[in-house]
Amino acid sequence: MQNSTMLVQFLPLVLMFVIFYFFLIRPQKKKENEIKDMRENLKVGDKVMTIGGIIGKIVLIKEDYVVIESSSNNSKLDIMKWGISGTFKDKTELKEEN
């Protein structure tokens, strides 16, 4: 009899954890994987936007950073890969990974 009352007491806690997992933890992990894939698949010529809002075109890719050209006067910036928030798929659309 005590086992069934313990089960009834812990059931709401278990249900809350399951709901928490499916609505918070799982989507966050999926989003992190998408961002990781986007950053691993960067290539020279991609237009990107940084977390700080700088838009530019990738001109060089190193192991943990990229060099982007950010304006018409060819100013180049070194940006850590984790600082890239999204890529442009065409001239008007930005695919943000935030």
C-alpha positions as a printed Julia matrix, in Angstrom:
98×3 Matrix{Float64}:
  0.0    0.0     0.0
  2.83   2.4     0.75
  4.45   1.7    -2.64
  1.36   2.84   -4.5
  1.1    6.05   -2.46
  4.79   6.8    -3.12
  4.19   6.29   -6.82
  1.22   8.64   -6.76
  3.32  11.26   -4.94
  6.21  11.09   -7.42
  4.11  10.85  -10.57
  3.53  14.63  -10.88
  7.26  15.24  -10.43
  8.12  12.72  -13.13
  5.51  14.21  -15.47
  6.88  17.7   -14.9
 10.38  16.5   -15.78
  9.14  14.83  -18.97
  7.28  17.97  -20.02
 10.32  20.1   -19.15
 12.53  17.87  -21.31
 10.29  17.92  -24.38
  9.51  21.64  -24.27
 12.85  23.11  -23.15
 15.85  20.79  -23.25
 15.23  18.94  -26.51
 14.48  22.03  -28.67
 17.53  23.83  -27.26
 19.82  20.91  -28.14
 18.35  20.8   -31.66
 18.98  24.52  -32.1
 22.56  24.19  -30.83
 23.22  21.38  -33.33
 21.84  23.5   -36.2
 24.09  26.41  -35.23
 27.1   24.11  -34.94
 26.39  22.64  -38.4
 26.02  26.12  -39.91
 29.36  27.23  -38.45
 31.14  24.05  -39.58
 29.81  24.45  -43.15
 30.92  28.06  -43.71
 32.79  28.59  -46.95
 34.62  31.41  -48.67
 32.16  33.73  -50.4
 29.3   33.23  -47.91
 27.63  36.4   -46.66
 27.32  36.29  -42.88
 26.09  38.38  -39.98
 27.92  38.43  -36.66
 26.35  38.45  -33.22
 27.2   42.17  -33.05
 25.33  42.9   -36.29
 28.28  43.26  -38.66
 27.5   41.97  -42.15
 30.23  40.84  -44.48
 31.52  38.28  -46.94
 33.94  35.54  -45.87
 37.31  35.85  -47.59
 39.39  33.41  -45.49
 38.59  30.54  -43.14
 40.96  29.29  -40.44
 40.42  26.62  -37.8
 38.6   28.74  -35.22
 38.06  32.1   -36.93
 37.09  33.63  -40.26
 38.14  36.83  -42.0
 35.26  38.84  -43.39
 35.25  41.79  -45.74
 32.67  44.16  -44.31
 32.36  47.15  -46.62
 33.01  48.51  -50.06
 36.46  49.84  -49.08
 37.65  46.28  -48.37
 38.0   46.54  -44.6
 38.71  43.08  -43.23
 37.83  41.79  -39.77
 38.88  38.62  -37.96
 35.8   37.06  -36.35
 35.73  33.97  -34.16
 33.45  31.3   -35.64
 31.27  31.3   -32.52
 30.54  34.99  -33.28
 28.71  34.19  -36.54
 24.96  34.29  -35.95
 23.62  33.6   -39.41
 24.23  33.36  -43.13
 22.59  34.98  -46.13
 21.14  32.45  -48.56
 20.51  35.11  -51.2
 20.92  38.88  -51.39
 17.85  39.75  -49.32
 17.24  36.89  -46.94
 19.21  36.22  -43.75
 19.03  32.81  -42.19
 19.54  33.53  -38.5
 20.55  30.73  -36.19
 19.59  32.52  -32.97
